[in-house]
PDB file of C-alpha atoms in Angstrom:
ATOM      1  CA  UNK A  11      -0.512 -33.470  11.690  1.00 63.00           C
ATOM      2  CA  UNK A  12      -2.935 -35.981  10.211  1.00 63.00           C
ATOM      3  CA  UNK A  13      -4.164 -33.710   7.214  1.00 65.00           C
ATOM      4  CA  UNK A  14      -0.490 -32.831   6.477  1.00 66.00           C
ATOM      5  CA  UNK A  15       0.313 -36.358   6.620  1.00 69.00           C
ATOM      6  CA  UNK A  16      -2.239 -38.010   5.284  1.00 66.00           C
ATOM      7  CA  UNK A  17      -2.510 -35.823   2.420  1.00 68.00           C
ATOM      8  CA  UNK A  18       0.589 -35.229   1.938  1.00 69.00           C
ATOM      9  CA  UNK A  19       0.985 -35.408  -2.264  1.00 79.00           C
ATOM     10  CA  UNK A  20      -2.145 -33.692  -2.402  1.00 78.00           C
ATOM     11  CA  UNK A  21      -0.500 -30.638  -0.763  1.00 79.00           C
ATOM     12  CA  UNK A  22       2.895 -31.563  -2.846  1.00 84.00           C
ATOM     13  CA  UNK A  23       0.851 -31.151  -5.764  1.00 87.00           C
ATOM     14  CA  UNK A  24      -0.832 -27.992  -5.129  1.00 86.00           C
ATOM     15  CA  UNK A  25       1.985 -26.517  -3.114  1.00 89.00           C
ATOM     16  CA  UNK A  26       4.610 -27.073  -6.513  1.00 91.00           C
ATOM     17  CA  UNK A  27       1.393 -26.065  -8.854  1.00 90.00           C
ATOM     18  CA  UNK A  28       1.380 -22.312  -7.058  1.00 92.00           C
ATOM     19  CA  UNK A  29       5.303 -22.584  -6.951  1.00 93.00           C
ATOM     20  CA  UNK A  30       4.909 -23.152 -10.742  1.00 93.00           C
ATOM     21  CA  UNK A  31       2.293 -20.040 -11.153  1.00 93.00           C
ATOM     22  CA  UNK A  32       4.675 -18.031  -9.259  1.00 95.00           C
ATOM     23  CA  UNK A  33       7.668 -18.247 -11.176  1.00 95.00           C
ATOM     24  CA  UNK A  34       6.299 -18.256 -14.783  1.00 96.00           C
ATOM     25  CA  UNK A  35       4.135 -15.101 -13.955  1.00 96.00           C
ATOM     26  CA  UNK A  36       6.766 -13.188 -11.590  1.00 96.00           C
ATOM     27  CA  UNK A  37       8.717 -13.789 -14.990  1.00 97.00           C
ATOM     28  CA  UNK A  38       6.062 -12.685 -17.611  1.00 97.00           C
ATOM     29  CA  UNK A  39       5.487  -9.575 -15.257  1.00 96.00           C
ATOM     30  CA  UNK A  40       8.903  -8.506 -14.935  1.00 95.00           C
ATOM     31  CA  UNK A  41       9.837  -8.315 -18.835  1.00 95.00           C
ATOM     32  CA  UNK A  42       6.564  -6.886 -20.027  1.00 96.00           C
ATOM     33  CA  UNK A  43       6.944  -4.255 -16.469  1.00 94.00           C
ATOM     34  CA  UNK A  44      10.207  -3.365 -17.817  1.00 92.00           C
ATOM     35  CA  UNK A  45       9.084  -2.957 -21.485  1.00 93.00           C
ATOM     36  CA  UNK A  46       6.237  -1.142 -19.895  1.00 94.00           C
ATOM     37  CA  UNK A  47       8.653   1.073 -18.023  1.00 92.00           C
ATOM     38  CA  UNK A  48      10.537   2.165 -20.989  1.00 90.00           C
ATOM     39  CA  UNK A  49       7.027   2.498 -22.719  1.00 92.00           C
ATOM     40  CA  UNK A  50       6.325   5.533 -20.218  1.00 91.00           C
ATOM     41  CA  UNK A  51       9.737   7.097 -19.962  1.00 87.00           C
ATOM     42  CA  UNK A  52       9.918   6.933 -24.229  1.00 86.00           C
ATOM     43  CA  UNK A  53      10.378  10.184 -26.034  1.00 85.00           C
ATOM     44  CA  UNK A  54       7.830   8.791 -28.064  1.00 90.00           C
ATOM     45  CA  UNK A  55       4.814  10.084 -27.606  1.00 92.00           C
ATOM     46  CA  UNK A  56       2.236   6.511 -29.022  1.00 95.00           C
ATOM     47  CA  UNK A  57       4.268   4.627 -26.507  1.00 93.00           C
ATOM     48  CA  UNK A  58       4.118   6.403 -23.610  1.00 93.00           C
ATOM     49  CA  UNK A  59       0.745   7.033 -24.713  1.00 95.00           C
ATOM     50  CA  UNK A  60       0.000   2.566 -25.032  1.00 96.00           C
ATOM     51  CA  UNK A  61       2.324   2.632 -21.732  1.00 94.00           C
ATOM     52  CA  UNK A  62      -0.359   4.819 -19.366  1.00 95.00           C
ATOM     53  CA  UNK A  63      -3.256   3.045 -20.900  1.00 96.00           C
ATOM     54  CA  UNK A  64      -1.707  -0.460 -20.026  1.00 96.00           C
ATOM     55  CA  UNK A  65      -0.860   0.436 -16.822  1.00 95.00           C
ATOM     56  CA  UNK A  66      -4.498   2.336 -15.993  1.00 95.00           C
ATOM     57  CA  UNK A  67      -6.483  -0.433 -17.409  1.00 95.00           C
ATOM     58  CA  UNK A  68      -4.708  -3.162 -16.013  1.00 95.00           C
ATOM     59  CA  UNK A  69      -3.911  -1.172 -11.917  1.00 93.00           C
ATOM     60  CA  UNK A  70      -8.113  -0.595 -12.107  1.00 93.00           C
ATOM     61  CA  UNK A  71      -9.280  -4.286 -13.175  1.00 92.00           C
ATOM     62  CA  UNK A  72     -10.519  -6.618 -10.565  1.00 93.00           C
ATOM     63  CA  UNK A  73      -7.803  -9.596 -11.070  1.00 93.00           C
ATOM     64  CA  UNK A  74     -10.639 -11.963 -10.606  1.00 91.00           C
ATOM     65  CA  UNK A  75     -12.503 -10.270 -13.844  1.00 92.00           C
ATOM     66  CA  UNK A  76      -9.144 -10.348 -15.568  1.00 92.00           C
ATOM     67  CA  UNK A  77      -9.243 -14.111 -15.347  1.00 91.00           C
ATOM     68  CA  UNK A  78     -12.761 -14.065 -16.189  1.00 90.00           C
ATOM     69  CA  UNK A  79     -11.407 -12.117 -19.644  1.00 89.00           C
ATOM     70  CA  UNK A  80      -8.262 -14.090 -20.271  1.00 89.00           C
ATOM     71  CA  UNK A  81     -10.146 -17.548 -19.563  1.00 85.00           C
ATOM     72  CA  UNK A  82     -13.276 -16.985 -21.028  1.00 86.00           C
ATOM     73  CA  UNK A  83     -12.781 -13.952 -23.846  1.00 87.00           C
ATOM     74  CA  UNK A  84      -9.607 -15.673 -25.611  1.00 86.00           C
ATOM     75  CA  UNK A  85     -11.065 -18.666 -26.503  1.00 87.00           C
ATOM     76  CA  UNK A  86     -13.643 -16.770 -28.667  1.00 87.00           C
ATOM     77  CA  UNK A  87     -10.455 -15.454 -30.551  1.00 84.00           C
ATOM     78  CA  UNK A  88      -9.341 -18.934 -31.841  1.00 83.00           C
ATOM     79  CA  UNK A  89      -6.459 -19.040 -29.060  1.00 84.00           C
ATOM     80  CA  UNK A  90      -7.013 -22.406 -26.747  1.00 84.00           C
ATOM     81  CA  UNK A  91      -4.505 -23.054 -24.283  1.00 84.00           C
ATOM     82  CA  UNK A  92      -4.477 -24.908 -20.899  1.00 87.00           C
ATOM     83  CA  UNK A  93      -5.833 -23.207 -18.111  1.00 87.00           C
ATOM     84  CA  UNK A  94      -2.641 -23.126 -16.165  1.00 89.00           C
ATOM     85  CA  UNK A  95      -0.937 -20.604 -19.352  1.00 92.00           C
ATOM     86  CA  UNK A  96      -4.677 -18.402 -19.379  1.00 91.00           C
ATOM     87  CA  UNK A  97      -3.660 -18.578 -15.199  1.00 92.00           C
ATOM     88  CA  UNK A  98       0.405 -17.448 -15.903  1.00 94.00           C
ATOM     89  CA  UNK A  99      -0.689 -14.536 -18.502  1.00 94.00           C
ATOM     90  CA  UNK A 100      -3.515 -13.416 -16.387  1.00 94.00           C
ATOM     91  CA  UNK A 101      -1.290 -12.811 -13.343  1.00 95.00           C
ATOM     92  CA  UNK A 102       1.495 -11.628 -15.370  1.00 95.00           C
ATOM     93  CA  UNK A 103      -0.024  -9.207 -17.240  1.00 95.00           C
ATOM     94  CA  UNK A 104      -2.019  -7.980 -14.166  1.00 96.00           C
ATOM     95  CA  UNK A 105       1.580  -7.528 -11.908  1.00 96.00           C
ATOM     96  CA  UNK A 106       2.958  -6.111 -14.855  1.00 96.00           C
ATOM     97  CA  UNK A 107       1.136  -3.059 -14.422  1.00 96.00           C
ATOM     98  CA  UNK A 108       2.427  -2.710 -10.829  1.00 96.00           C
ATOM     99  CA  UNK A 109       6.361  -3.972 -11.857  1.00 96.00           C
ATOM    100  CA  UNK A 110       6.235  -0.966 -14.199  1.00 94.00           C
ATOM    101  CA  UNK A 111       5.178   1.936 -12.035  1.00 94.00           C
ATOM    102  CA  UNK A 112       8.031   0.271  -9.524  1.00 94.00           C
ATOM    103  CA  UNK A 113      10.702   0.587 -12.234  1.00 91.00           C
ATOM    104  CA  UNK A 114       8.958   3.689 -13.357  1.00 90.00           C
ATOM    105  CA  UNK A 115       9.443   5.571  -9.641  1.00 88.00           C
ATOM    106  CA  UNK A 116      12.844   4.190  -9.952  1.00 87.00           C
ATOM    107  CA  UNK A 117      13.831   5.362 -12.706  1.00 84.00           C
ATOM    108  CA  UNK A 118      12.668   9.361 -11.698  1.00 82.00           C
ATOM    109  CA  UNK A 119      15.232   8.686  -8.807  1.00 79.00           C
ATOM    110  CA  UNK A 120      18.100   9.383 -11.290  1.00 77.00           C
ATOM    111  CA  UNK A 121      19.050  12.841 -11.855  1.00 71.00           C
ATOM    112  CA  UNK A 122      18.039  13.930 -15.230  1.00 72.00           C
ATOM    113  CA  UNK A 123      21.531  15.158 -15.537  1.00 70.00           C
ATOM    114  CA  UNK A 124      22.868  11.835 -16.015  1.00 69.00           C
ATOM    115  CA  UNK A 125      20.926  11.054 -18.827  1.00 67.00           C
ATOM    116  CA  UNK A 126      21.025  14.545 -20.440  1.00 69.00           C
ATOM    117  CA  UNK A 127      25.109  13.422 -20.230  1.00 74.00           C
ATOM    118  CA  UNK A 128      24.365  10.448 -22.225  1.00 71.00           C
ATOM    119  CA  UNK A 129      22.731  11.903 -24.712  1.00 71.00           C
ATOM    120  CA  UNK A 130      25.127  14.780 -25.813  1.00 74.00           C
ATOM    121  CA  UNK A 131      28.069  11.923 -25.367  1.00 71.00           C
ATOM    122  CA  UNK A 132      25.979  10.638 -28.445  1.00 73.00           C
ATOM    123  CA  UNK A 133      24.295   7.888 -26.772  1.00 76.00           C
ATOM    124  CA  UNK A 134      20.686   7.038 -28.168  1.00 72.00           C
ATOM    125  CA  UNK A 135      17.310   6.361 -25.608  1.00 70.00           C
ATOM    126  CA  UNK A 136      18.206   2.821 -25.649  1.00 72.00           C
ATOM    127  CA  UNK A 137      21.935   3.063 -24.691  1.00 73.00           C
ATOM    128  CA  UNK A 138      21.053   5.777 -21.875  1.00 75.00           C
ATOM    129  CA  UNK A 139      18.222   3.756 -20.733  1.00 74.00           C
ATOM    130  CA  UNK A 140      20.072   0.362 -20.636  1.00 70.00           C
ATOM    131  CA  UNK A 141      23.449   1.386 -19.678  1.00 70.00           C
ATOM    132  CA  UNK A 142      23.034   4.476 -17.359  1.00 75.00           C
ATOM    133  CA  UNK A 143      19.716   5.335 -15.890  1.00 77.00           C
ATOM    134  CA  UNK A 144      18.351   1.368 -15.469  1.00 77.00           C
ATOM    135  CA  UNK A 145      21.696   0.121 -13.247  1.00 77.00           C
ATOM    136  CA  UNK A 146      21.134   3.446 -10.770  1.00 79.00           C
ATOM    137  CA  UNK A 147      17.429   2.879 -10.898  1.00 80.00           C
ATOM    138  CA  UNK A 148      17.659  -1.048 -10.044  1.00 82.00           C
ATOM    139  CA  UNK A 149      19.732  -0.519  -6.461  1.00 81.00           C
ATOM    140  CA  UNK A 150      16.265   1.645  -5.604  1.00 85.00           C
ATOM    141  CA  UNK A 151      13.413  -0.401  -6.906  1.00 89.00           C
ATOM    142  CA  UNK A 152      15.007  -4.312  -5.041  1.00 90.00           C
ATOM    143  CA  UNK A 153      12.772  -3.900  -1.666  1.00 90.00           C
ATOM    144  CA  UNK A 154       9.721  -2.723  -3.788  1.00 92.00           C
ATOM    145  CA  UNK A 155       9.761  -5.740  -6.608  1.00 94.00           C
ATOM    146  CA  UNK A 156      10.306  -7.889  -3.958  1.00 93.00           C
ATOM    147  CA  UNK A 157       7.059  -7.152  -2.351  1.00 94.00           C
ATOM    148  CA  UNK A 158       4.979  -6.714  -5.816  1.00 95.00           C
ATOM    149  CA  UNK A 159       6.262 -10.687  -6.209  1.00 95.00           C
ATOM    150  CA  UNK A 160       5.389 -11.699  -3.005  1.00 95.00           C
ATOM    151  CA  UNK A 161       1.677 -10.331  -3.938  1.00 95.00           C
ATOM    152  CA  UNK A 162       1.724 -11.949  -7.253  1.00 95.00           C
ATOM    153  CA  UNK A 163       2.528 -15.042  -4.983  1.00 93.00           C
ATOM    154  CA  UNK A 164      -0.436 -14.924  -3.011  1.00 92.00           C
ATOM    155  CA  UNK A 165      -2.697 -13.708  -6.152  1.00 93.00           C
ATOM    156  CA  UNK A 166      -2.356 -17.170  -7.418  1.00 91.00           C
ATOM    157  CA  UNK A 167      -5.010 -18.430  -5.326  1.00 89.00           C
ATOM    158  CA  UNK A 168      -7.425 -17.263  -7.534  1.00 90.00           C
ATOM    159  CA  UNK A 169      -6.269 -19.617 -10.427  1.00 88.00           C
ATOM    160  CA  UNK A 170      -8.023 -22.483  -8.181  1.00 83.00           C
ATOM    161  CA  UNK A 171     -11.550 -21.236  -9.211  1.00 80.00           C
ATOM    162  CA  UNK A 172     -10.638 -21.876 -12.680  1.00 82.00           C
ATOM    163  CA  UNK A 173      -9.302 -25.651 -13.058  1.00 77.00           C
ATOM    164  CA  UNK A 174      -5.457 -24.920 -12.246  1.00 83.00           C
ATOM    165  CA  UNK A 175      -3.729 -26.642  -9.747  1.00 80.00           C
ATOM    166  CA  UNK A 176      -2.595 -24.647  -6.859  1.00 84.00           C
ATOM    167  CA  UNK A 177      -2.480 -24.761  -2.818  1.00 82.00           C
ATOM    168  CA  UNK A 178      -5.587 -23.083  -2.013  1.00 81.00           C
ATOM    169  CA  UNK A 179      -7.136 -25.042  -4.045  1.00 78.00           C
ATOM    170  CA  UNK A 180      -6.733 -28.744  -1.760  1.00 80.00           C
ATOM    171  CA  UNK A 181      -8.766 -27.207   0.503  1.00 71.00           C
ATOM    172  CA  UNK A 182     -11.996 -28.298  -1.366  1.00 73.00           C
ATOM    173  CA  UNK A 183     -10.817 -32.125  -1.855  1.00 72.00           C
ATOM    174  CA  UNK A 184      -9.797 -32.328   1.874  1.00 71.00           C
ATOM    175  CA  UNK A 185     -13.527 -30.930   3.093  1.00 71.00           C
ATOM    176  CA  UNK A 186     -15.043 -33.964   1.050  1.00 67.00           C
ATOM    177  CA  UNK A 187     -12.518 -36.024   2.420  1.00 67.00           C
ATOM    178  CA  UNK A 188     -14.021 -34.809   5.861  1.00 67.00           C
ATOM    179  CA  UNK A 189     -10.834 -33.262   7.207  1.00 67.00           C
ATOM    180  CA  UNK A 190     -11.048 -30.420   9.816  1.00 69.00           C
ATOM    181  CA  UNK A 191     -11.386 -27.635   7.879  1.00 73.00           C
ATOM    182  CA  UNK A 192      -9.216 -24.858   9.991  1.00 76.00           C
ATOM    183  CA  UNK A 193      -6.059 -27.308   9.983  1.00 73.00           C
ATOM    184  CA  UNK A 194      -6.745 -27.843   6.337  1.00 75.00           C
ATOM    185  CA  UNK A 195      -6.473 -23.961   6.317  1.00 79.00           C
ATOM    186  CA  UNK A 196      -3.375 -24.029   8.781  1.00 81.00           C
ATOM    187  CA  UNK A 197      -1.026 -26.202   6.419  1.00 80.00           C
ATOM    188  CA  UNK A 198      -2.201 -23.852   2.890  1.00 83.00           C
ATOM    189  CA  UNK A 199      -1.043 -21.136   4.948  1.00 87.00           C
ATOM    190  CA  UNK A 200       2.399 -22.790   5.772  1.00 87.00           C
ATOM    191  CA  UNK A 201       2.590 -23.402   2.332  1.00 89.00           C
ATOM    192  CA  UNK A 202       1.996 -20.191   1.401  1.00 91.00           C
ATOM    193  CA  UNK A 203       4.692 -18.885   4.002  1.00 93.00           C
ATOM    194  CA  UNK A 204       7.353 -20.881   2.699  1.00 93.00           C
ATOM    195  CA  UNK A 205       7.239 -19.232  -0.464  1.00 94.00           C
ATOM    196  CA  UNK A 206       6.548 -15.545   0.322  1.00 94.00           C
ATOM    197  CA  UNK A 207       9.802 -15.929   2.549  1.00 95.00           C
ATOM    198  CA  UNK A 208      11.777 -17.442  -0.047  1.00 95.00           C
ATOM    199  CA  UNK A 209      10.917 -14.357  -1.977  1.00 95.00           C
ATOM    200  CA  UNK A 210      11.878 -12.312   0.567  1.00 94.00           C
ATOM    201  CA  UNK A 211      15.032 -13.877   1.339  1.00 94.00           C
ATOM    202  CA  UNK A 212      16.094 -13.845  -2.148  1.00 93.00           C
ATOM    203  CA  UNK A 213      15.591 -10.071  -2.311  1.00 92.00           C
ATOM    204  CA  UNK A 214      16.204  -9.529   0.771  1.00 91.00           C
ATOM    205  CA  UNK A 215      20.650 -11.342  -0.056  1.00 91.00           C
ATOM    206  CA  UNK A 216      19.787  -8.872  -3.434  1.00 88.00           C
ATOM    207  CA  UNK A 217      19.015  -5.529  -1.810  1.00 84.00           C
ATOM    208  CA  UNK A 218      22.384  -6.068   0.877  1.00 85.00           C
ATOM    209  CA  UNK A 219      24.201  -7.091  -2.833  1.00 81.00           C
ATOM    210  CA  UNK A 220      23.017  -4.155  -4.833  1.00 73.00           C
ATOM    211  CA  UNK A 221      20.875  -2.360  -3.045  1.00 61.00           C
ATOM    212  CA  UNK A 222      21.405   1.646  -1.876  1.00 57.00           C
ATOM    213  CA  UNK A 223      22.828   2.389   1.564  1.00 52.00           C
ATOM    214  CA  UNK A 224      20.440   4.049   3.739  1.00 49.00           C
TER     215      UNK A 224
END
């Protein structure tokens, strides 16, 4: 109990700093997944088309060369920010990819009747999308987003390689500070825990809310 106590803003600080990283990016990854979505279900053939290539680049790119890309490569484009936004876009753009082919799978669970309905009611791809297929295709895809977020949650701990706060990240200041290094481990991992089962319980209370009876 020493290192927790001890050290116990240090952990604060890091624990809140990946609590931080989670949110913004779970965010960022579920509105440009959904755009994404609707990208690959379009009628329109360039979106689908920037909707595949999106999803194949981003699904087949190491996340640790992604932050290599967004840290180091847009910088040379004039855009400067602090490392923790390169860390939130990184993440979110990478889970994005994933978010997408969940809503994407979810949305192919609705019979293509009900939105062939919509459409000779007069209703345009927007309309059909928003108001009939996406509600049916939600109650399906609760479980799955649930666990893409709780990975995005644990992907954070690469951000500590590149000057961002986060949990995994105390680990290095409590070695110099020549605290056993396994119970150092022991109380990231807690911290870790405590937020992947928040997520869970949070979609777990959603999927008995919404979700489809099995």
């Amino acid at each position: 109990m020493d290192v927790l106590t001890d050290n116990f803003a240090l952990y604060g600080e890091g624990f809140l700093g990946t609590l931080e990283l989670t949110v913004y990016a779970s965010l960022l990854a579920l509105a440009l997944g959904f755009v994404m979505a609707s990208f690959r279900v379009s009628p329109v053939r360039a979106l689908r088309a920037f909707g595949t290539v999106w999803v194949t680049v981003l699904r087949n790119t190491p996340l640790t060369l992604l932050f290599f890309a967004v840290v180091l490569g847009l910088p040379r484009f004039g855009l400067v920010l602090p490392f923790q936004l390169f860390a939130v876009l990184a993440l979110g753009c990478y889970t994005s990819a994933f978010i997408c082919e969940v809503l994407r799978s979810g949305i192919n669970t609705v019979h293509r009747g009900q939105g062939e309905a919509a459409r000779s009611l007069g209703m345009s791809f927007g309309q059909t999308l928003g108001d009939v297929v996406l509600p049916q295709a939600f109650r399906t895809v609760i479980p799955p987003v649930g666990s893409t977020l709780i990975a995005l949650a644990k992907n954070s701990a690469i951000a500590g390689a590149f000057s961002v706060t986060e949990l995994l990240g105390t680990y290095k200041v409590l070695s110099e500070r020549g605290y056993n290094i396994v119970w150092s481990f022991v109380w990231i991992a807690v911290g870790y825990l405590i937020i992947t089962l928040a997520i869970s319980a949070l979609f777990h209370l959603m999927e008995r809310r919404w979700g489809v009876a099995r």
